[in-house]
Coordinates of C-alpha atoms and ligand atoms in Angstrom, one line a residue:
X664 CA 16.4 9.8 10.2
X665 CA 17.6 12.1 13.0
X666 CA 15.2 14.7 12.0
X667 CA 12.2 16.0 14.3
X668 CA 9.3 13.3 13.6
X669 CA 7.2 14.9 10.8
X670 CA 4.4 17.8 11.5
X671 CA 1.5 15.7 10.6
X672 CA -0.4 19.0 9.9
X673 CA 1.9 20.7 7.2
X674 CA -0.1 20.1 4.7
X675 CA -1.9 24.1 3.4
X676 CA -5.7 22.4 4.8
X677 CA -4.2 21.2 8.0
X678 CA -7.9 22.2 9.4
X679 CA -9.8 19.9 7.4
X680 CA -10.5 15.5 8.6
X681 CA -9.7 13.0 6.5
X682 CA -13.1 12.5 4.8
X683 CA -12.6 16.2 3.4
X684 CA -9.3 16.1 2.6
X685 CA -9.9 12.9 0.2
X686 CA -12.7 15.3 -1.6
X687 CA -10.8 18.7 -1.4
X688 CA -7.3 18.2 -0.9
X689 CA -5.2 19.0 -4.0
X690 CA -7.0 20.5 -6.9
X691 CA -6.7 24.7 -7.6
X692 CA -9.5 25.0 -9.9
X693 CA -7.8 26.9 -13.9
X694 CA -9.1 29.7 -15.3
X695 CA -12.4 27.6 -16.7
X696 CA -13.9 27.3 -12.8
X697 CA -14.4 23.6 -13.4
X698 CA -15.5 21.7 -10.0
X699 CA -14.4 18.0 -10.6
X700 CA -10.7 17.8 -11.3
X701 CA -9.5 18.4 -15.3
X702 CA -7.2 15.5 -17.3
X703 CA -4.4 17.1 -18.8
X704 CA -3.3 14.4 -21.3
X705 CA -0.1 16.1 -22.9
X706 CA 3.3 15.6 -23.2
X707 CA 4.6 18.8 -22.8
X708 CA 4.1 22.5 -22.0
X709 CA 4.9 25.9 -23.8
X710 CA 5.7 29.3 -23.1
X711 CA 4.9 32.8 -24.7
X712 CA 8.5 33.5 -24.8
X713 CA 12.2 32.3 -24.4
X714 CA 13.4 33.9 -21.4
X715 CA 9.9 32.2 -19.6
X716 CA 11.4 28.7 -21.3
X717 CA 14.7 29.4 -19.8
X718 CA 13.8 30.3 -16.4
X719 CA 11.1 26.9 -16.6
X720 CA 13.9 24.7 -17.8
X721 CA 16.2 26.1 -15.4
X722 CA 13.1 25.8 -12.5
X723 CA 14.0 29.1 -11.5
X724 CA 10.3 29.7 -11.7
X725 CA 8.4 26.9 -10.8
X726 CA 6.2 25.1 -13.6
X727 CA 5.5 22.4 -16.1
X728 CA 7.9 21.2 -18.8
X729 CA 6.8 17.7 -19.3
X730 CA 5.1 14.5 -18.1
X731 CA 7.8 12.8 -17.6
X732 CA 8.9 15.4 -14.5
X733 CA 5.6 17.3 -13.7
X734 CA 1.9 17.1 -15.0
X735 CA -1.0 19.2 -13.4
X736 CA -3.5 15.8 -13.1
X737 CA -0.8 14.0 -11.1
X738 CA 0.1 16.8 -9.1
X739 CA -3.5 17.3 -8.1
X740 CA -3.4 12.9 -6.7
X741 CA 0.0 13.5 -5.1
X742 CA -1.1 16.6 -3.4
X743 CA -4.6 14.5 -2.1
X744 CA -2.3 11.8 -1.2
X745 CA 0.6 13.5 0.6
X746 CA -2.1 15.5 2.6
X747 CA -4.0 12.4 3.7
X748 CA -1.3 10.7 4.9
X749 CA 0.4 13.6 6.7
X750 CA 3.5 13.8 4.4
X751 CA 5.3 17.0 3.0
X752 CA 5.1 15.4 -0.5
X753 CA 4.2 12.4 -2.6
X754 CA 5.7 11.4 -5.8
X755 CA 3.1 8.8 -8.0
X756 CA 4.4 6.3 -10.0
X757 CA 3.8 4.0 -13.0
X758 CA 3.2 1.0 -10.4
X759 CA 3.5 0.4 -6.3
X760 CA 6.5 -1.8 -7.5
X761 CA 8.3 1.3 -9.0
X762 CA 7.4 3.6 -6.3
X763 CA 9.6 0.9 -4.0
X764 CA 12.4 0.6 -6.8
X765 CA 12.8 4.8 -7.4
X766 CA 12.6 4.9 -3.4
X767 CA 15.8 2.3 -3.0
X768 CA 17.2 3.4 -6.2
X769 CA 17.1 7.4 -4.6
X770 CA 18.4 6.4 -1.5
X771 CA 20.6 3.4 -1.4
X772 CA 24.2 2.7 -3.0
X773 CA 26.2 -0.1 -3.3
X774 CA 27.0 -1.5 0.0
X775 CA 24.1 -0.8 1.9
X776 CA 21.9 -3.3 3.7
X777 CA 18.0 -3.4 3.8
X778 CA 16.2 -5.2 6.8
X779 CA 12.8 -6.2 5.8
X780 CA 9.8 -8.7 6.9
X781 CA 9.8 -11.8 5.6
X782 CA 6.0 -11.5 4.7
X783 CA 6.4 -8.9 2.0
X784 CA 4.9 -9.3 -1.4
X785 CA 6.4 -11.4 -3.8
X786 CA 8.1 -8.8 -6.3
X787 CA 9.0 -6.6 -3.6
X788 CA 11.1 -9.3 -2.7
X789 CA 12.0 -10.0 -5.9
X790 CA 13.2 -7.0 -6.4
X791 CA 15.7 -7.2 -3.3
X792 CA 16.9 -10.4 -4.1
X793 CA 17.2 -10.8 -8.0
X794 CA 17.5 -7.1 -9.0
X795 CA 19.6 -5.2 -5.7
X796 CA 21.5 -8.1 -5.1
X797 CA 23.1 -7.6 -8.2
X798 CA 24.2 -3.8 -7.6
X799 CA 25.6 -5.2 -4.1
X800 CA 22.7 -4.3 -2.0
X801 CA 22.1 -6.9 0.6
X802 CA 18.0 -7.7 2.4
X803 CA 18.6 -9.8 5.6
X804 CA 14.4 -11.1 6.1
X805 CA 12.9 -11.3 9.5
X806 CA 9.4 -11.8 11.5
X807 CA 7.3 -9.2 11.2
X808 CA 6.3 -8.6 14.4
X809 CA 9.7 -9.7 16.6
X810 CA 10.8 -6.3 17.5
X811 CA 14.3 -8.0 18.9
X812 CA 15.0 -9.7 15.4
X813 CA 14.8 -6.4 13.4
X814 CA 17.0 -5.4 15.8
X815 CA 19.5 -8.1 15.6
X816 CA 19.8 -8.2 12.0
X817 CA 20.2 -4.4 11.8
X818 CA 24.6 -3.8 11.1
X819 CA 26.4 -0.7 10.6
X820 CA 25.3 -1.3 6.7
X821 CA 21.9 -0.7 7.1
X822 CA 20.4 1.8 5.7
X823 CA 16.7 1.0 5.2
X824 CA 14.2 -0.5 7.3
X825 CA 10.9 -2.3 5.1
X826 CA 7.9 -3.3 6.4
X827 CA 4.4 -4.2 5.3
X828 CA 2.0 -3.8 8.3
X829 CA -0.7 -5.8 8.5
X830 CA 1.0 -8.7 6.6
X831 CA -1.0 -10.7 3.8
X832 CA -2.6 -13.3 4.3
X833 CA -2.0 -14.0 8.1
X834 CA -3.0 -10.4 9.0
X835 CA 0.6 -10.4 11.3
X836 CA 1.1 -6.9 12.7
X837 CA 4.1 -5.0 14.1
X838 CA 4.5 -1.9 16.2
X839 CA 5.4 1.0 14.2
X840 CA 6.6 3.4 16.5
X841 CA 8.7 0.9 18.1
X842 CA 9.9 -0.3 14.8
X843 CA 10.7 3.5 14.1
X844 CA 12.2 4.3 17.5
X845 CA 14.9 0.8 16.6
X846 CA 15.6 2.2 13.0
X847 CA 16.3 6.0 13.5
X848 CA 18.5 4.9 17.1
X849 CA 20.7 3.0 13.9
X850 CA 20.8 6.0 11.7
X851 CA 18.2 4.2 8.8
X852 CA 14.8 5.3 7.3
X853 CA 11.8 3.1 7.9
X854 CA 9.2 2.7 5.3
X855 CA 6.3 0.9 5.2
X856 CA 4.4 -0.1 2.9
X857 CA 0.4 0.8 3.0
X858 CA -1.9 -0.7 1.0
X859 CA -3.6 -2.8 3.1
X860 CA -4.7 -0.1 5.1
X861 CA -4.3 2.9 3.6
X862 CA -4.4 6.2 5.1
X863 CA -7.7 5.8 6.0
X864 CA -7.2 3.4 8.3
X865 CA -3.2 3.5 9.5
X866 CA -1.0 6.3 9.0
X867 CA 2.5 5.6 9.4
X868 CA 4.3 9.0 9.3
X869 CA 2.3 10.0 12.5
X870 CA 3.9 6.9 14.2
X871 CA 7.7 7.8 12.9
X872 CA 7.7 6.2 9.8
X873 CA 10.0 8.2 7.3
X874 CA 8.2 6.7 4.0
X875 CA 5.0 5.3 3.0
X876 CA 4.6 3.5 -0.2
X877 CA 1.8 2.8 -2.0
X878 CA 0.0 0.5 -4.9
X879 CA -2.6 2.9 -5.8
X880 CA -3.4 0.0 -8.2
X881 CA -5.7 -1.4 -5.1
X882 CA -7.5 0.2 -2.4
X883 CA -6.9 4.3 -3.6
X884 CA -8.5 3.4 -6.9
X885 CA -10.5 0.4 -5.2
X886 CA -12.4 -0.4 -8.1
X887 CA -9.8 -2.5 -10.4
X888 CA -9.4 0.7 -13.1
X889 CA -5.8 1.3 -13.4
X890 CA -2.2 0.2 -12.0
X891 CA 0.0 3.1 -10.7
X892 CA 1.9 3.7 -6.8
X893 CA 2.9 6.4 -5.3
X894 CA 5.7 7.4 -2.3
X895 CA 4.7 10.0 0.4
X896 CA 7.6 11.3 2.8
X897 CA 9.5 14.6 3.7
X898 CA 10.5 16.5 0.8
X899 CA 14.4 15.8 1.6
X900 CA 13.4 12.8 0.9
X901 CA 11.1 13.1 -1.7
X902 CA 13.5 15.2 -3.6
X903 CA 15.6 12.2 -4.4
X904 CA 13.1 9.9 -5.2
X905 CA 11.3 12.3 -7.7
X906 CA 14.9 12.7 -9.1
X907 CA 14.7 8.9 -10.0
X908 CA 11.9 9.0 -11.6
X909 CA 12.2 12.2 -13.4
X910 CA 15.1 11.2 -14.9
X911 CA 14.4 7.0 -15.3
X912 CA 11.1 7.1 -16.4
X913 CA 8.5 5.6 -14.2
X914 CA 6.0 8.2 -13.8
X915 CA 2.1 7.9 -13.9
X916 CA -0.1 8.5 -16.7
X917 CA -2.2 11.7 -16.1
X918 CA -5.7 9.5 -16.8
X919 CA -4.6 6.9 -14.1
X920 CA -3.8 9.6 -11.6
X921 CA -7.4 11.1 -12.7
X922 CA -8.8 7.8 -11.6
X923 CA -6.9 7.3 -8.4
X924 CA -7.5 11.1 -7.4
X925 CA -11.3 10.1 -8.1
X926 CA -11.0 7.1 -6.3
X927 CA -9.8 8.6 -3.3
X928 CA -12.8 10.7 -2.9
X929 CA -14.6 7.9 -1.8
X930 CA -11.9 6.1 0.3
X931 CA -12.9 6.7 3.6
X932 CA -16.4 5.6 3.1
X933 CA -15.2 2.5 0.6
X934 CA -12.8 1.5 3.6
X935 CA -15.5 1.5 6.8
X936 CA -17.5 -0.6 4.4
X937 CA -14.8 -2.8 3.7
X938 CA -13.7 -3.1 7.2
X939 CA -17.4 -4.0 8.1
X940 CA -17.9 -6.8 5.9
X941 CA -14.4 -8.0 6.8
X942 CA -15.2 -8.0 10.4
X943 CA -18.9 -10.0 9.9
X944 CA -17.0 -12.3 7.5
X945 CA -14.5 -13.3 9.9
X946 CA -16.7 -13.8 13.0
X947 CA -19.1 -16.0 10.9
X948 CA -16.1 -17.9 9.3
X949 CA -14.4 -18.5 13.1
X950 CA -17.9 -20.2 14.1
X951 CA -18.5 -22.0 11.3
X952 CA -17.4 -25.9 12.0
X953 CA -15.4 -26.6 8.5
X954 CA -13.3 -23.7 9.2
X955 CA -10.0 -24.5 11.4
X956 CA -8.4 -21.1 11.9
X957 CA -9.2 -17.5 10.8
X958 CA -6.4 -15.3 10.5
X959 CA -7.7 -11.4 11.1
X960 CA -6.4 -8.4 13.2
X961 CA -9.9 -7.6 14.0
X962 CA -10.6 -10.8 15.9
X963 CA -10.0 -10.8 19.5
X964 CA -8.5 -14.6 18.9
X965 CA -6.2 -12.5 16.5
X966 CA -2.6 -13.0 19.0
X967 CA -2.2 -9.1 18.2
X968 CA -5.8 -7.7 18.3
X969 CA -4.7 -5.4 21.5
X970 CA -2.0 -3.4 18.9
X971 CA -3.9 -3.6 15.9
X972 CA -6.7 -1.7 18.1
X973 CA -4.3 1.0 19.0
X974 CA -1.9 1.8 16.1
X975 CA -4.9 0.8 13.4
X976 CA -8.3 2.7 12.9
X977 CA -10.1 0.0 11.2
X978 CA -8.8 -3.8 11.2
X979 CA -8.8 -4.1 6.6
X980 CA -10.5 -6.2 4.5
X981 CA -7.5 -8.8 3.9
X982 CA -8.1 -12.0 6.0
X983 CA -6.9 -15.4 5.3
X984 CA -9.1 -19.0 6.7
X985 CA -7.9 -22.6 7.0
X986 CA -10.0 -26.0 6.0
X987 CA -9.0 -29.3 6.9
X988 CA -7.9 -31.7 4.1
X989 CA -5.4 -29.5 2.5
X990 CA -4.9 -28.4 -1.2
X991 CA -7.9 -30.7 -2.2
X992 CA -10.8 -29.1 0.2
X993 CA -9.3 -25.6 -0.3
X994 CA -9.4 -25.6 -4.0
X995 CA -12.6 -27.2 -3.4
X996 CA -14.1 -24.0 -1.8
X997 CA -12.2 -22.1 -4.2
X998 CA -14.4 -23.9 -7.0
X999 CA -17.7 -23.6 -5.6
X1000 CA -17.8 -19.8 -5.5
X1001 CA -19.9 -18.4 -8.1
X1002 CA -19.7 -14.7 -7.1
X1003 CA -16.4 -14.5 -5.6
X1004 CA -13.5 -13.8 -8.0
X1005 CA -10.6 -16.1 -8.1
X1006 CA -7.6 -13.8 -8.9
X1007 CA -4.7 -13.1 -6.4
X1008 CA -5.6 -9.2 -6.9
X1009 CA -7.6 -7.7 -4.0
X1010 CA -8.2 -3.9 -2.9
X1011 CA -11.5 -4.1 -4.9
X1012 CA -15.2 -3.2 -4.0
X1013 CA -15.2 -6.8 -5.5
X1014 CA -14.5 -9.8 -3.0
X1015 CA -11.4 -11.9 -4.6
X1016 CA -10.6 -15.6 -3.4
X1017 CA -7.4 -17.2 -3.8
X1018 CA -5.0 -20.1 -2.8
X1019 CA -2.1 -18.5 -1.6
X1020 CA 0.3 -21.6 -1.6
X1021 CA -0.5 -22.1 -5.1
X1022 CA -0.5 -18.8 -7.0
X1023 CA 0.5 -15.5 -4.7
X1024 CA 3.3 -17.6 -2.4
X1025 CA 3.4 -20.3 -5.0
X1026 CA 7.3 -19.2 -6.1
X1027 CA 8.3 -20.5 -2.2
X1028 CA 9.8 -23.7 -1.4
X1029 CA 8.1 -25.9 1.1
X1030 CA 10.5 -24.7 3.8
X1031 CA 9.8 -20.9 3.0
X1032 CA 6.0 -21.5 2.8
X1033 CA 6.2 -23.7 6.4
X1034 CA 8.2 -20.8 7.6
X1035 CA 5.9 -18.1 6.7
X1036 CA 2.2 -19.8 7.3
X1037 CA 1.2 -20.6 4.4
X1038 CA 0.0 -24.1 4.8
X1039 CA -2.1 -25.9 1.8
X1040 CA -5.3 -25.7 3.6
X1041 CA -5.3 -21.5 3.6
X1042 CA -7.3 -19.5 1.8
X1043 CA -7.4 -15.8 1.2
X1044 CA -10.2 -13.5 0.4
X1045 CA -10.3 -9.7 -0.2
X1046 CA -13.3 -8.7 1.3
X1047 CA -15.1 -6.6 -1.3
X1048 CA -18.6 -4.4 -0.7
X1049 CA -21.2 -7.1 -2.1
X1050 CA -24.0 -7.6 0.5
X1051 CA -22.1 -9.8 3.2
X1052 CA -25.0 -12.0 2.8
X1053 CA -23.9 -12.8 -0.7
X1054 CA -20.6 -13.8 0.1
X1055 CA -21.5 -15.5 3.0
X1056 CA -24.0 -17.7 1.1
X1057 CA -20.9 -17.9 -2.0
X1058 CA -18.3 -19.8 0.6
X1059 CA -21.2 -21.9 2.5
X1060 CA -21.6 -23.9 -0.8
X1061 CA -18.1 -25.1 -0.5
X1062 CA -18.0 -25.1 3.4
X1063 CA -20.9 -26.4 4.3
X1064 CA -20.1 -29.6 1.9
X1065 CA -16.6 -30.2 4.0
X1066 CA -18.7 -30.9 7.0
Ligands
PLP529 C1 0.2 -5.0 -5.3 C2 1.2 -4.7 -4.2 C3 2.4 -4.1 -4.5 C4 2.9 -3.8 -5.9 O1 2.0 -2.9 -6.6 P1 1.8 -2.8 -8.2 O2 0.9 -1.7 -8.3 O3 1.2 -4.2 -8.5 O4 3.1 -2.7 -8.8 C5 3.3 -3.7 -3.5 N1 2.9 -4.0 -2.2 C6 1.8 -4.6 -1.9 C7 1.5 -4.9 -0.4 C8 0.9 -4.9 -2.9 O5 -0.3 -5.5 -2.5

């Protein structure tokens, strides 16, 4: 809020660049010298005497007690995670959707307002609506990327700036730092949420953001494994938040955060593929002669290219296209794949395809949908790390017979 922006370099191996930190970061080898990080699947912790359980309970001395507060295998992902994106501390979660609800659970009370983008994902907004609204917590929805509307619908209520930056499917974009500069001049916290990008390619903190939330469930596990989140901050912050979820419940597994720590070792490689195949996809997509409109950051048609180039390092692997002829030749396009998966996940090494209008947006009216973009004709694919070839040749069956 009115703090000093965060030291980007706090974390103990300030020294060491992203690729190391996703290797190294996080994991003080036990007594047994292992070199890949250990599971510790167990509910609980002892000690070699009561006054030792005393002073644990009490956390005079710092250590475990129990999964549900601390575990060693999640401490080793939130430790990789908070260091790669700059943050004091991280708290994981069960799910990206709880790491949003301990985050306004922590910090908001009845009364408060929320100012979000209208492009969010569906539960997220969910969540606001159906499940905040009922504890009188109000979410006023704006553009994404009209810096003067966040503004406007910011009150003396509002507490909590929420953004997801680049948007999904239109690959919409908005100015973090300005966003950051509006919300702490109004006394709120910005988060935004990350896991289109990841740290690899956008870190928010380092542009003023207060909170970054996660879905390690794509991209940081990247291979479809496991479903967990994760919230990286300052630790005033963090503090609360891990309150929450000490004390409600949603804390992560110690195998999923084994998988997501492993995951991240290969993140910044995973994600410069990703953004390469992206980037080939869209360029032959924009020239092909079935295809109306391609919707990516990386794009120099893209009506934000010039920020995404300057706030991004890499443009993501999310990109949405448009056919003529509506639902019929979409789904049509959909159906001639034979590699591509059709599922509304994405952050995958494999390439997803979907109909936004009918499955991941498919809960908005037709006035919400005009609003947002989604028009019947759009498709969306996650741009996975088969040969580009592949998938080229996958969506030409379909294309090529619109023509
Ligand atoms: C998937 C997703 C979430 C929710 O994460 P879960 O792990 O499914 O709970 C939140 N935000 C974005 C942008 C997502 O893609």
């Amino acid at each position: 809020m009115t703090e000093a922006p965060m030291d980007p370099h706090s974390s103990p191996e300030h020294d060491w660049a992203l690729e190391t930190l996703a290797i190294r970061a996080g994991h003080d080898r036990t007594h047994e010298q292992e070199h890949a990080e250990p599971i510790f699947p167990t509910s609980s912790f002892v000690y070699g005497s009561a006054a030792e359980a005393a002073r644990k309970f009490s956390g005079e001395e710092p250590g475990n007690v129990y999964s549900r507060f601390t575990n060693p295998t999640v401490r080793t992902f939130e430790r990789r995670l908070a260091a790669l994106e700059g943050g004091e501390r991280c708290v994981a979660t069960s799910s990206g959707m709880s790491a949003i609800l301990a985050t306004v659970l922590a910090l908001l009370e009845a009364g408060d307002e929320i100012v979000a983008s209208r492009s969010l994902f569906g539960s997220t907004v969910s969540l606001f609506d159906k499940y905040l609204g009922k504890f009188g917590i109000t979410t006023r929805y704006v553009e994404l990327s009209d810096l003067a509307a966040w503004e406007a619908a910011i009150t003396p209520a509002t507490r909590l700036l929420f953004a997801e930056t680049p948007s999904n499917p239109l690959s919409e974009v908005v100015d973090i730092a300005a966003l950051a500069e509006i919300s702490h001049r109004h006394g709120a916290w910005l988060a935004i949420d990350n896991c289109f990008l990841t740290p690899s390619l956008q870190r928010p903190l380092a542009l003023g953001a207060d909170l970054v939330i996660h879905s390690a469930t794509k991209y940081l596990d990247g291979q479809g494994r496991a479903v967990g989140g994760a919230v990286v901050g300052r630790d005033k912050e963090l503090e609360e938040i891990f309150g929450v979820v000490r004390t409600c419940g949603p804390c992560l597994s110690p195998f999923n955060a084994w998988i997501f720590t492993k995951g991240l070792e290969t993140l910044t490689l995973r994600m410069r593929a990703h953004c390469d195949n992206a980037q080939r996809l869209s360029e032959w997509l924009e020239a092909h002669p079935a295809v109306s409109r391609v919707y990516y950051s990386g794009l120099p048609s893209h009506p934000q290219h010039a920020l995404a180039a300057r706030q991004q390092q890499g443009f993501g692997a999310v990109l949405g296209f448009e056919v003529e002829g509506g639902r019929e030749a979409a789904w049509s396009v959909i159906d001639a794949t034979r590699l591509l998966s059709i599922t509304g996940n994405l952050g995958d090494v494999k390439t997803t395809i979907t109909h936004p209008a009918t499955t991941t947006h498919g809960r908005l009216s037709d006035d919400q949908k005009a609003i947002a973009g989604i028009h019947e004709g759009l498709i969306r694919v996650a741009v996975g790390l088969e040969a580009i070839d592949d998938i080229r040749a996958d969506l030409a069956r379909g294309l090529d017979a619109l023509i």
